[in-house]
Amino acid sequence: MAEAKVPKILCVALLLFTSAAVAAEAGFAIHAADLMDQPFIDATKTGSVVANEHVEIVQRQGAWVRVAAGGRTGWLRNLNVRMGTATLPDPKGGTNTSFLTTGSSGRTVTTGVKGLDEENIKNATPNAAELSTLSSLGATPDEAKALAASDKLTENQIDFLKKGKVK
Amino acid sequence: MNRSNCSPLRAAVTAVTILACCVSTPAFAQFGAFGDLVGKAKSVGKVGESFRKISEQEEIKMGGDLAALILGAAPLSRDSRTQAYVNRLGRWLALHSDRPDLPWKFGVIDSPDFNAFSMPGGYVLITKGLLDRMRDEAELAGVLSHEISHVVLRHHISALQRVLRNEGLSGMQQYFHPVGGGLGGQFATALMNAGRTMYTQGLNEGDEYEADRMGVVIAARSGYSPFGLVGVLQTLSDKAADPAYALDVKTHPDPVSRIQQLDAAMGTKLDAVPGVVENTPSFIELRTPPKAPAGVKKRPRKGK
């Protein structure tokens, strides 16, 4: 179908003129799903992706991301996309030790420079002066509301979510 | 409980009465909590379950000391404009939680690494490295709301209780309500050690998923896209080998599992929340580099 034949150059042009467009990011579909022609649940299906299929994310729009996948394009659920490598980490494995030394930097995960790593915290002693500075910060509810009003933020009434069952 | 049966309380009140001239008034009020905790503890000698029942004021005291610990590892950024902005955003989000009235304090830590921490009583710290890596403001709102949720749900209390339950109860009482005596210092040392463990090992996995579920709702209630946090989790799903993310990766469940847990809870419920945004003018301005001061002219290029 026509959607699938959109040349790459046109995708790039789309990117430039869409406010929610992002630099294309490499990702993967978490599970098999339909590609839709619009970012809506009841939109028309334009194709599909399989689990762990490589996708290029070209646009983010709320619950949806627009992707290019093997010459097809369409919208996928945002919650069906991950980055990372082609193989999923073992969900039971905790921190994936096989990844520890494969980063582009070649360093292991515990050698952060000038950072805030595990050793920094293990060796930390409380800094009362910094706590005093932190305590002097803070915003009153009125200050927070004033900023939200000037930024025209919309408040919504939404119930908290119950735990769901992962398929 | 019937406080008149509590002899340690009675002895303490007597002692305070004798020394009334040199004891400040708030000390009297604090003895009520002392009596409650003595009565509720299964074992008078140990902290036991008493730690779960600490008051809001006690949470704030402990949270401040734990914040001082993290700030002992890396100090606050001196960028007062950013600190003020993060505090107004953070307070706005917290106003849409179940504990809007805590004395919320947000701080940006001067570290290039990616991490966020929270403490009992309303303290939230994020690194400058995290702030700089946000795709948009909705992602920042998602991170702050996740941390706010840990505080609201008292997840740190559960984590610390597991470690501190065998500490002496009187030490805990003297830590929270110092009236002389040195046992409070012993508890403070134990608390700092428990804090070092908690911030390097992480909270309970289920508590992380719960903070994700609550965080997306707090963001959406406050006018931000609930999918901001999803974007952060997607970023994290590619950072297992990046040293800047090492501690955050170590202390949280696998990001893909977090996305799947959120998917299961959210479904399409938050697809069409009216009016939510990815960015506000304030955030865009914050990210725009300041213009050169007036009066400083660029040197003209040679040949022109």
mmCIF file of N, CA and C in Angstrom, chain A residues 25 30-31 41 60 62-64 77-79 81-84 88-89 91 95 99 102-103 105 107 109 114-118 120-122 124-127 130-131 133-135 137-141 143-145 147-148 151 153-156 158-166, chain B residues 64 68-69 71-73 75-76 78 87-88 91-92 96 98 105-106 111-113 117 123 135 192 196 200 213-214 216-217 220-224 227 230 234 237-238 240-241 246-247 250 254 256 259-261 263-271 273-275 277 280-282:
data_model
loop_
_atom_site.group_PDB
_atom_site.id
_atom_site.type_symbol
_atom_site.label_atom_id
_atom_site.label_comp_id
_atom_site.label_asym_id
_atom_site.label_seq_id
_atom_site.Cartn_x
_atom_site.Cartn_y
_atom_site.Cartn_z
ATOM 1 N N GLU A 25 15.041 7.337 16.384
ATOM 2 C CA GLU A 25 15.707 6.522 17.403
ATOM 3 C C GLU A 25 15.480 5.053 17.054
ATOM 4 N N ILE A 30 8.098 -4.562 21.516
ATOM 5 C CA ILE A 30 8.173 -5.515 22.640
ATOM 6 C C ILE A 30 7.374 -6.775 22.297
ATOM 7 N N HIS A 31 6.174 -6.586 21.745
ATOM 8 C CA HIS A 31 5.375 -7.752 21.348
ATOM 9 C C HIS A 31 4.766 -7.510 19.969
ATOM 10 N N ILE A 41 -6.784 3.874 18.350
ATOM 11 C CA ILE A 41 -7.079 2.451 18.496
ATOM 12 C C ILE A 41 -7.933 1.931 17.341
ATOM 13 N N ARG A 60 6.913 10.966 18.150
ATOM 14 C CA ARG A 60 6.228 10.570 19.382
ATOM 15 C C ARG A 60 4.978 11.414 19.514
ATOM 16 N N GLY A 62 2.031 11.255 22.345
ATOM 17 C CA GLY A 62 1.250 10.717 23.456
ATOM 18 C C GLY A 62 1.355 9.210 23.548
ATOM 19 N N ALA A 63 0.211 8.549 23.405
ATOM 20 C CA ALA A 63 0.163 7.090 23.570
ATOM 21 C C ALA A 63 0.750 6.342 22.377
ATOM 22 N N TRP A 64 1.154 7.093 21.342
ATOM 23 C CA TRP A 64 1.582 6.450 20.098
ATOM 24 C C TRP A 64 2.956 6.920 19.658
ATOM 25 N N ARG A 77 1.666 1.462 19.521
ATOM 26 C CA ARG A 77 1.481 1.926 20.895
ATOM 27 C C ARG A 77 2.840 2.283 21.497
ATOM 28 N N ASN A 78 2.905 3.432 22.147
ATOM 29 C CA ASN A 78 4.136 3.867 22.800
ATOM 30 C C ASN A 78 4.629 2.795 23.787
ATOM 31 N N LEU A 79 3.673 2.183 24.497
ATOM 32 C CA LEU A 79 4.026 1.196 25.528
ATOM 33 C C LEU A 79 4.442 -0.156 24.937
ATOM 34 N N VAL A 81 7.104 -0.215 22.815
ATOM 35 C CA VAL A 81 8.411 0.063 22.227
ATOM 36 C C VAL A 81 9.480 0.123 23.307
ATOM 37 N N ARG A 82 10.613 -0.467 23.011
ATOM 38 C CA ARG A 82 11.791 -0.368 23.877
ATOM 39 C C ARG A 82 12.989 -0.033 23.010
ATOM 40 N N MET A 83 14.073 0.400 23.668
ATOM 41 C CA MET A 83 15.343 0.582 22.954
ATOM 42 C C MET A 83 16.194 -0.656 23.256
ATOM 43 N N GLY A 84 17.485 -0.515 23.120
ATOM 44 C CA GLY A 84 18.362 -1.602 23.553
ATOM 45 C C GLY A 84 18.806 -2.502 22.428
ATOM 46 N N LEU A 88 16.066 -9.540 24.197
ATOM 47 C CA LEU A 88 15.558 -8.992 25.453
ATOM 48 C C LEU A 88 16.386 -9.478 26.625
ATOM 49 N N PRO A 89 16.638 -8.600 27.592
ATOM 50 C CA PRO A 89 17.299 -9.074 28.806
ATOM 51 C C PRO A 89 16.414 -10.072 29.542
ATOM 52 N N PRO A 91 14.255 -11.296 32.178
ATOM 53 C CA PRO A 91 13.501 -10.560 33.200
ATOM 54 C C PRO A 91 13.790 -11.041 34.613
ATOM 55 N N THR A 95 20.062 -7.077 37.076
ATOM 56 C CA THR A 95 21.013 -6.350 36.253
ATOM 57 C C THR A 95 21.681 -7.343 35.297
ATOM 58 N N PHE A 99 25.923 -7.373 29.932
ATOM 59 C CA PHE A 99 26.027 -6.064 29.290
ATOM 60 C C PHE A 99 27.112 -5.189 29.928
ATOM 61 N N THR A 102 30.135 -4.118 27.704
ATOM 62 C CA THR A 102 29.968 -4.044 26.253
ATOM 63 C C THR A 102 29.615 -2.633 25.786
ATOM 64 N N GLY A 103 29.677 -1.657 26.672
ATOM 65 C CA GLY A 103 29.324 -0.290 26.294
ATOM 66 C C GLY A 103 30.336 0.306 25.346
ATOM 67 N N SER A 105 31.959 2.882 25.661
ATOM 68 C CA SER A 105 33.128 3.417 26.355
ATOM 69 C C SER A 105 34.119 2.322 26.725
ATOM 70 N N ARG A 107 34.217 0.882 29.401
ATOM 71 C CA ARG A 107 34.422 0.853 30.848
ATOM 72 C C ARG A 107 33.391 -0.056 31.498
ATOM 73 N N VAL A 109 30.664 -0.841 34.617
ATOM 74 C CA VAL A 109 29.630 0.055 35.135
ATOM 75 C C VAL A 109 30.017 0.749 36.434
ATOM 76 N N LYS A 114 33.833 11.199 38.216
ATOM 77 C CA LYS A 114 33.257 12.393 38.805
ATOM 78 C C LYS A 114 31.755 12.252 39.068
ATOM 79 N N GLY A 115 31.275 11.042 39.078
ATOM 80 C CA GLY A 115 29.835 10.852 39.111
ATOM 81 C C GLY A 115 29.308 10.618 40.499
ATOM 82 N N LEU A 116 28.126 10.062 40.525
ATOM 83 C CA LEU A 116 27.463 9.749 41.780
ATOM 84 C C LEU A 116 27.200 8.247 41.728
ATOM 85 N N ASP A 117 28.237 7.469 41.982
ATOM 86 C CA ASP A 117 28.095 6.029 41.827
ATOM 87 C C ASP A 117 27.989 5.335 43.179
ATOM 88 N N GLU A 118 27.959 4.022 43.119
ATOM 89 C CA GLU A 118 27.755 3.222 44.320
ATOM 90 C C GLU A 118 28.819 3.509 45.384
ATOM 91 N N ASN A 120 30.630 6.216 45.772
ATOM 92 C CA ASN A 120 30.445 7.563 46.328
ATOM 93 C C ASN A 120 29.442 7.552 47.473
ATOM 94 N N ILE A 121 28.367 6.797 47.304
ATOM 95 C CA ILE A 121 27.324 6.774 48.335
ATOM 96 C C ILE A 121 27.754 5.912 49.520
ATOM 97 N N LYS A 122 28.408 4.797 49.221
ATOM 98 C CA LYS A 122 28.878 3.940 50.327
ATOM 99 C C LYS A 122 29.861 4.677 51.226
ATOM 100 N N ALA A 124 29.945 8.035 51.573
ATOM 101 C CA ALA A 124 29.482 9.403 51.868
ATOM 102 C C ALA A 124 29.272 9.612 53.364
ATOM 103 N N THR A 125 29.558 10.827 53.798
ATOM 104 C CA THR A 125 29.167 11.246 55.140
ATOM 105 C C THR A 125 28.219 12.425 54.978
ATOM 106 N N PRO A 126 27.246 12.562 55.895
ATOM 107 C CA PRO A 126 26.226 13.605 55.729
ATOM 108 C C PRO A 126 26.836 15.001 55.653
ATOM 109 N N ASN A 127 26.311 15.808 54.739
ATOM 110 C CA ASN A 127 26.777 17.184 54.566
ATOM 111 C C ASN A 127 25.698 18.141 55.066
ATOM 112 N N GLU A 130 25.012 21.411 52.993
ATOM 113 C CA GLU A 130 24.205 21.218 51.780
ATOM 114 C C GLU A 130 22.737 20.982 52.126
ATOM 115 N N LEU A 131 22.495 20.265 53.232
ATOM 116 C CA LEU A 131 21.105 20.077 53.665
ATOM 117 C C LEU A 131 20.470 21.420 54.001
ATOM 118 N N THR A 133 21.208 24.263 52.660
ATOM 119 C CA THR A 133 20.882 24.914 51.382
ATOM 120 C C THR A 133 19.607 24.318 50.783
ATOM 121 N N LEU A 134 19.513 22.980 50.811
ATOM 122 C CA LEU A 134 18.309 22.316 50.276
ATOM 123 C C LEU A 134 17.062 22.789 51.035
ATOM 124 N N SER A 135 17.198 22.915 52.355
ATOM 125 C CA SER A 135 16.051 23.319 53.176
ATOM 126 C C SER A 135 15.610 24.744 52.877
ATOM 127 N N LEU A 137 15.450 25.886 49.920
ATOM 128 C CA LEU A 137 14.719 25.864 48.647
ATOM 129 C C LEU A 137 13.251 25.533 48.936
ATOM 130 N N GLY A 138 12.538 25.157 47.916
ATOM 131 C CA GLY A 138 11.121 24.843 48.105
ATOM 132 C C GLY A 138 10.271 25.953 47.526
ATOM 133 N N ALA A 139 9.066 25.579 47.117
ATOM 134 C CA ALA A 139 8.117 26.561 46.581
ATOM 135 C C ALA A 139 6.816 26.419 47.354
ATOM 136 N N THR A 140 6.161 27.509 47.643
ATOM 137 C CA THR A 140 4.856 27.425 48.298
ATOM 138 C C THR A 140 3.828 26.952 47.267
ATOM 139 N N PRO A 141 2.700 26.404 47.745
ATOM 140 C CA PRO A 141 1.651 26.037 46.798
ATOM 141 C C PRO A 141 1.252 27.206 45.901
ATOM 142 N N GLU A 143 3.141 29.708 44.856
ATOM 143 C CA GLU A 143 4.179 29.912 43.837
ATOM 144 C C GLU A 143 4.060 28.855 42.740
ATOM 145 N N ALA A 144 3.790 27.609 43.141
ATOM 146 C CA ALA A 144 3.646 26.526 42.164
ATOM 147 C C ALA A 144 2.432 26.773 41.275
ATOM 148 N N LYS A 145 1.339 27.209 41.894
ATOM 149 C CA LYS A 145 0.109 27.463 41.120
ATOM 150 C C LYS A 145 0.285 28.633 40.153
ATOM 151 N N LEU A 147 3.068 29.532 38.618
ATOM 152 C CA LEU A 147 3.835 29.070 37.460
ATOM 153 C C LEU A 147 2.949 28.239 36.540
ATOM 154 N N ALA A 148 2.150 27.344 37.130
ATOM 155 C CA ALA A 148 1.266 26.489 36.326
ATOM 156 C C ALA A 148 0.255 27.335 35.553
ATOM 157 N N ASP A 151 1.932 29.054 32.685
ATOM 158 C CA ASP A 151 2.242 28.070 31.638
ATOM 159 C C ASP A 151 0.970 27.421 31.065
ATOM 160 N N LEU A 153 -1.165 25.273 32.286
ATOM 161 C CA LEU A 153 -1.307 23.829 32.498
ATOM 162 C C LEU A 153 -2.759 23.490 32.865
ATOM 163 N N THR A 154 -3.232 22.352 32.359
ATOM 164 C CA THR A 154 -4.607 21.915 32.583
ATOM 165 C C THR A 154 -4.643 20.851 33.674
ATOM 166 N N GLU A 155 -5.431 21.068 34.711
ATOM 167 C CA GLU A 155 -5.575 20.034 35.746
ATOM 168 C C GLU A 155 -6.661 19.042 35.332
ATOM 169 N N ASN A 156 -6.441 17.781 35.695
ATOM 170 C CA ASN A 156 -7.412 16.738 35.361
ATOM 171 C C ASN A 156 -7.731 15.899 36.589
ATOM 172 N N ILE A 158 -8.219 12.349 37.716
ATOM 173 C CA ILE A 158 -7.959 10.979 37.236
ATOM 174 C C ILE A 158 -7.709 10.084 38.439
ATOM 175 N N ASP A 159 -8.349 8.928 38.450
ATOM 176 C CA ASP A 159 -8.123 7.977 39.543
ATOM 177 C C ASP A 159 -6.756 7.310 39.388
ATOM 178 N N PHE A 160 -6.155 6.949 40.520
ATOM 179 C CA PHE A 160 -4.919 6.168 40.456
ATOM 180 C C PHE A 160 -5.215 4.801 39.837
ATOM 181 N N LEU A 161 -4.176 4.187 39.266
ATOM 182 C CA LEU A 161 -4.345 2.934 38.525
ATOM 183 C C LEU A 161 -4.122 1.727 39.423
ATOM 184 N N LYS A 162 -4.908 0.706 39.171
ATOM 185 C CA LYS A 162 -4.665 -0.572 39.858
ATOM 186 C C LYS A 162 -3.587 -1.349 39.107
ATOM 187 N N LYS A 163 -2.951 -2.250 39.815
ATOM 188 C CA LYS A 163 -1.952 -3.105 39.185
ATOM 189 C C LYS A 163 -2.625 -3.939 38.091
ATOM 190 N N GLY A 164 -1.982 -4.056 36.929
ATOM 191 C CA GLY A 164 -2.548 -4.849 35.844
ATOM 192 C C GLY A 164 -1.850 -6.186 35.714
ATOM 193 N N LYS A 165 -2.417 -7.031 34.883
ATOM 194 C CA LYS A 165 -1.823 -8.356 34.679
ATOM 195 C C LYS A 165 -1.013 -8.321 33.384
ATOM 196 N N VAL A 166 0.289 -8.548 33.507
ATOM 197 C CA VAL A 166 1.155 -8.539 32.321
ATOM 198 C C VAL A 166 0.877 -9.787 31.501
ATOM 199 N N GLY B 64 15.560 14.466 56.069
ATOM 200 C CA GLY B 64 16.591 15.497 55.970
ATOM 201 C C GLY B 64 17.981 14.905 56.159
ATOM 202 N N ALA B 68 21.012 14.706 53.466
ATOM 203 C CA ALA B 68 22.372 15.174 53.759
ATOM 204 C C ALA B 68 23.400 14.113 53.364
ATOM 205 N N LEU B 69 23.035 12.843 53.517
ATOM 206 C CA LEU B 69 23.937 11.753 53.144
ATOM 207 C C LEU B 69 24.212 11.767 51.634
ATOM 208 N N LEU B 71 23.772 14.245 49.634
ATOM 209 C CA LEU B 71 24.475 15.495 49.315
ATOM 210 C C LEU B 71 25.925 15.449 49.786
ATOM 211 N N GLY B 72 26.231 14.520 50.683
ATOM 212 C CA GLY B 72 27.618 14.292 51.073
ATOM 213 C C GLY B 72 28.387 13.578 49.971
ATOM 214 N N ALA B 73 27.670 12.863 49.091
ATOM 215 C CA ALA B 73 28.309 12.192 47.956
ATOM 216 C C ALA B 73 28.489 13.143 46.786
ATOM 217 N N PRO B 75 27.281 17.465 45.810
ATOM 218 C CA PRO B 75 26.559 18.647 46.316
ATOM 219 C C PRO B 75 25.477 19.137 45.357
ATOM 220 N N LEU B 76 24.710 20.113 45.807
ATOM 221 C CA LEU B 76 23.682 20.729 44.973
ATOM 222 C C LEU B 76 24.330 21.578 43.882
ATOM 223 N N ARG B 78 24.727 24.935 41.826
ATOM 224 C CA ARG B 78 24.613 26.340 42.253
ATOM 225 C C ARG B 78 23.773 27.160 41.275
ATOM 226 N N ASN B 87 11.732 23.358 41.848
ATOM 227 C CA ASN B 87 10.899 23.394 43.048
ATOM 228 C C ASN B 87 9.462 23.788 42.746
ATOM 229 N N ARG B 88 9.272 24.736 41.821
ATOM 230 C CA ARG B 88 7.888 25.113 41.481
ATOM 231 C C ARG B 88 7.185 23.978 40.734
ATOM 232 N N ARG B 91 6.599 21.056 43.302
ATOM 233 C CA ARG B 91 5.501 21.335 44.236
ATOM 234 C C ARG B 91 4.150 21.237 43.530
ATOM 235 N N TRP B 92 4.108 21.721 42.278
ATOM 236 C CA TRP B 92 2.864 21.627 41.501
ATOM 237 C C TRP B 92 2.439 20.159 41.348
ATOM 238 N N HIS B 96 -0.813 17.436 43.457
ATOM 239 C CA HIS B 96 -1.762 16.486 42.862
ATOM 240 C C HIS B 96 -1.557 15.067 43.384
ATOM 241 N N ASP B 98 -1.438 12.528 47.149
ATOM 242 C CA ASP B 98 -2.231 12.409 48.378
ATOM 243 C C ASP B 98 -1.560 13.055 49.591
ATOM 244 N N LYS B 105 10.776 19.592 49.203
ATOM 245 C CA LYS B 105 12.026 20.245 48.799
ATOM 246 C C LYS B 105 12.620 19.457 47.641
ATOM 247 N N PHE B 106 12.864 20.127 46.532
ATOM 248 C CA PHE B 106 13.459 19.480 45.360
ATOM 249 C C PHE B 106 14.845 20.079 45.129
ATOM 250 N N SER B 111 25.933 16.518 39.384
ATOM 251 C CA SER B 111 26.598 15.291 38.943
ATOM 252 C C SER B 111 26.169 14.994 37.516
ATOM 253 N N PRO B 112 27.129 14.567 36.662
ATOM 254 C CA PRO B 112 26.766 14.255 35.270
ATOM 255 C C PRO B 112 26.059 12.910 35.138
ATOM 256 N N ASP B 113 26.045 12.103 36.197
ATOM 257 C CA ASP B 113 25.368 10.805 36.126
ATOM 258 C C ASP B 113 23.857 10.978 36.111
ATOM 259 N N PHE B 117 16.635 10.496 43.462
ATOM 260 C CA PHE B 117 16.517 9.920 44.801
ATOM 261 C C PHE B 117 15.379 10.624 45.524
ATOM 262 N N TYR B 123 11.556 15.000 50.429
ATOM 263 C CA TYR B 123 12.792 15.428 49.767
ATOM 264 C C TYR B 123 12.962 14.647 48.470
ATOM 265 N N ARG B 135 14.024 14.246 27.230
ATOM 266 C CA ARG B 135 13.607 14.672 25.891
ATOM 267 C C ARG B 135 12.730 15.911 25.983
ATOM 268 N N MET B 192 22.190 5.981 58.941
ATOM 269 C CA MET B 192 23.030 6.348 57.799
ATOM 270 C C MET B 192 23.516 5.094 57.073
ATOM 271 N N ARG B 196 22.765 4.145 53.235
ATOM 272 C CA ARG B 196 23.776 3.767 52.219
ATOM 273 C C ARG B 196 23.351 2.480 51.513
ATOM 274 N N THR B 200 21.986 2.237 47.467
ATOM 275 C CA THR B 200 22.836 1.504 46.535
ATOM 276 C C THR B 200 22.244 0.146 46.144
ATOM 277 N N ARG B 213 3.113 3.490 38.390
ATOM 278 C CA ARG B 213 1.668 3.599 38.148
ATOM 279 C C ARG B 213 1.098 4.893 38.719
ATOM 280 N N MET B 214 1.545 5.242 39.933
ATOM 281 C CA MET B 214 1.050 6.469 40.555
ATOM 282 C C MET B 214 1.645 7.708 39.878
ATOM 283 N N VAL B 216 2.541 8.275 36.729
ATOM 284 C CA VAL B 216 1.933 8.698 35.456
ATOM 285 C C VAL B 216 0.619 9.433 35.705
ATOM 286 N N VAL B 217 -0.096 9.045 36.760
ATOM 287 C CA VAL B 217 -1.374 9.710 37.061
ATOM 288 C C VAL B 217 -1.125 11.104 37.646
ATOM 289 N N ALA B 220 -0.318 13.366 34.784
ATOM 290 C CA ALA B 220 -1.497 13.686 33.965
ATOM 291 C C ALA B 220 -2.465 14.604 34.719
ATOM 292 N N ARG B 221 -2.627 14.384 36.016
ATOM 293 C CA ARG B 221 -3.476 15.285 36.819
ATOM 294 C C ARG B 221 -2.949 16.716 36.777
ATOM 295 N N SER B 222 -1.616 16.835 36.650
ATOM 296 C CA SER B 222 -0.965 18.147 36.697
ATOM 297 C C SER B 222 -0.850 18.805 35.330
ATOM 298 N N GLY B 223 -1.332 18.121 34.279
ATOM 299 C CA GLY B 223 -1.353 18.722 32.948
ATOM 300 C C GLY B 223 -0.232 18.273 32.028
ATOM 301 N N TYR B 224 0.551 17.266 32.451
ATOM 302 C CA TYR B 224 1.643 16.752 31.620
ATOM 303 C C TYR B 224 1.282 15.398 31.017
ATOM 304 N N PHE B 227 2.767 9.955 29.252
ATOM 305 C CA PHE B 227 3.723 9.112 28.529
ATOM 306 C C PHE B 227 5.159 9.620 28.644
ATOM 307 N N VAL B 230 7.132 7.007 30.318
ATOM 308 C CA VAL B 230 7.368 5.888 29.385
ATOM 309 C C VAL B 230 8.615 6.177 28.544
ATOM 310 N N GLN B 234 12.034 4.037 28.246
ATOM 311 C CA GLN B 234 12.595 3.598 26.957
ATOM 312 C C GLN B 234 14.066 3.988 26.856
ATOM 313 N N SER B 237 16.080 1.632 28.817
ATOM 314 C CA SER B 237 16.148 0.268 28.301
ATOM 315 C C SER B 237 17.359 0.054 27.392
ATOM 316 N N ASP B 238 18.052 1.150 27.067
ATOM 317 C CA ASP B 238 19.245 1.042 26.216
ATOM 318 C C ASP B 238 20.514 1.415 26.977
ATOM 319 N N ALA B 240 21.946 -0.149 29.881
ATOM 320 C CA ALA B 240 22.482 -1.108 30.848
ATOM 321 C C ALA B 240 24.007 -1.076 30.913
ATOM 322 N N ALA B 241 24.646 -0.659 29.807
ATOM 323 C CA ALA B 241 26.112 -0.691 29.778
ATOM 324 C C ALA B 241 26.738 0.693 29.925
ATOM 325 N N ALA B 246 24.744 3.565 35.687
ATOM 326 C CA ALA B 246 24.995 2.301 36.389
ATOM 327 C C ALA B 246 24.201 2.144 37.682
ATOM 328 N N LEU B 247 24.221 3.174 38.522
ATOM 329 C CA LEU B 247 23.556 3.021 39.816
ATOM 330 C C LEU B 247 22.038 2.982 39.651
ATOM 331 N N LYS B 250 21.176 -0.417 38.455
ATOM 332 C CA LYS B 250 21.333 -1.431 39.491
ATOM 333 C C LYS B 250 20.186 -1.398 40.497
ATOM 334 N N ASP B 254 14.302 -4.160 35.692
ATOM 335 C CA ASP B 254 14.574 -4.031 34.267
ATOM 336 C C ASP B 254 13.546 -3.087 33.619
ATOM 337 N N VAL B 256 12.315 -2.765 30.680
ATOM 338 C CA VAL B 256 11.283 -3.369 29.819
ATOM 339 C C VAL B 256 10.162 -3.958 30.685
ATOM 340 N N ILE B 259 8.026 -1.080 31.673
ATOM 341 C CA ILE B 259 7.129 -0.658 30.584
ATOM 342 C C ILE B 259 5.947 -1.633 30.490
ATOM 343 N N GLN B 260 6.247 -2.931 30.588
ATOM 344 C CA GLN B 260 5.174 -3.931 30.483
ATOM 345 C C GLN B 260 4.190 -3.824 31.651
ATOM 346 N N GLN B 261 4.710 -3.562 32.846
ATOM 347 C CA GLN B 261 3.828 -3.389 34.010
ATOM 348 C C GLN B 261 2.941 -2.151 33.832
ATOM 349 N N ASP B 263 2.087 -0.799 30.936
ATOM 350 C CA ASP B 263 1.152 -1.117 29.853
ATOM 351 C C ASP B 263 -0.055 -1.880 30.417
ATOM 352 N N ALA B 264 0.243 -2.861 31.283
ATOM 353 C CA ALA B 264 -0.837 -3.677 31.859
ATOM 354 C C ALA B 264 -1.770 -2.826 32.724
ATOM 355 N N ALA B 265 -1.231 -1.836 33.418
ATOM 356 C CA ALA B 265 -2.062 -1.004 34.300
ATOM 357 C C ALA B 265 -2.759 0.121 33.542
ATOM 358 N N MET B 266 -2.067 0.709 32.560
ATOM 359 C CA MET B 266 -2.618 1.875 31.857
ATOM 360 C C MET B 266 -3.608 1.475 30.770
ATOM 361 N N GLY B 267 -3.291 0.406 30.016
ATOM 362 C CA GLY B 267 -4.133 0.088 28.866
ATOM 363 C C GLY B 267 -4.293 1.348 28.019
ATOM 364 N N THR B 268 -5.539 1.689 27.704
ATOM 365 C CA THR B 268 -5.791 2.931 26.958
ATOM 366 C C THR B 268 -6.419 3.998 27.860
ATOM 367 N N LYS B 269 -6.386 3.753 29.190
ATOM 368 C CA LYS B 269 -7.090 4.659 30.120
ATOM 369 C C LYS B 269 -6.604 6.107 30.052
ATOM 370 N N LEU B 270 -5.304 6.294 29.797
ATOM 371 C CA LEU B 270 -4.760 7.653 29.826
ATOM 372 C C LEU B 270 -4.437 8.168 28.417
ATOM 373 N N ASP B 271 -5.036 7.536 27.391
ATOM 374 C CA ASP B 271 -4.758 7.941 26.010
ATOM 375 C C ASP B 271 -5.261 9.341 25.694
ATOM 376 N N VAL B 273 -6.326 12.047 27.862
ATOM 377 C CA VAL B 273 -6.460 13.023 28.950
ATOM 378 C C VAL B 273 -6.437 14.416 28.316
ATOM 379 N N PRO B 274 -7.454 15.247 28.594
ATOM 380 C CA PRO B 274 -7.535 16.529 27.883
ATOM 381 C C PRO B 274 -6.400 17.496 28.238
ATOM 382 N N GLY B 275 -5.855 18.138 27.207
ATOM 383 C CA GLY B 275 -4.983 19.297 27.428
ATOM 384 C C GLY B 275 -3.575 19.026 27.916
ATOM 385 N N VAL B 277 0.400 18.355 28.036
ATOM 386 C CA VAL B 277 1.462 18.876 27.176
ATOM 387 C C VAL B 277 2.775 18.133 27.423
ATOM 388 N N THR B 280 6.286 23.245 28.551
ATOM 389 C CA THR B 280 5.696 24.557 28.811
ATOM 390 C C THR B 280 6.699 25.632 28.385
ATOM 391 N N PRO B 281 6.221 26.860 28.205
ATOM 392 C CA PRO B 281 7.152 27.956 27.876
ATOM 393 C C PRO B 281 8.273 28.088 28.909
ATOM 394 N N SER B 282 7.967 27.863 30.188
ATOM 395 C CA SER B 282 8.998 28.008 31.230
ATOM 396 C C SER B 282 10.147 27.023 31.034
#
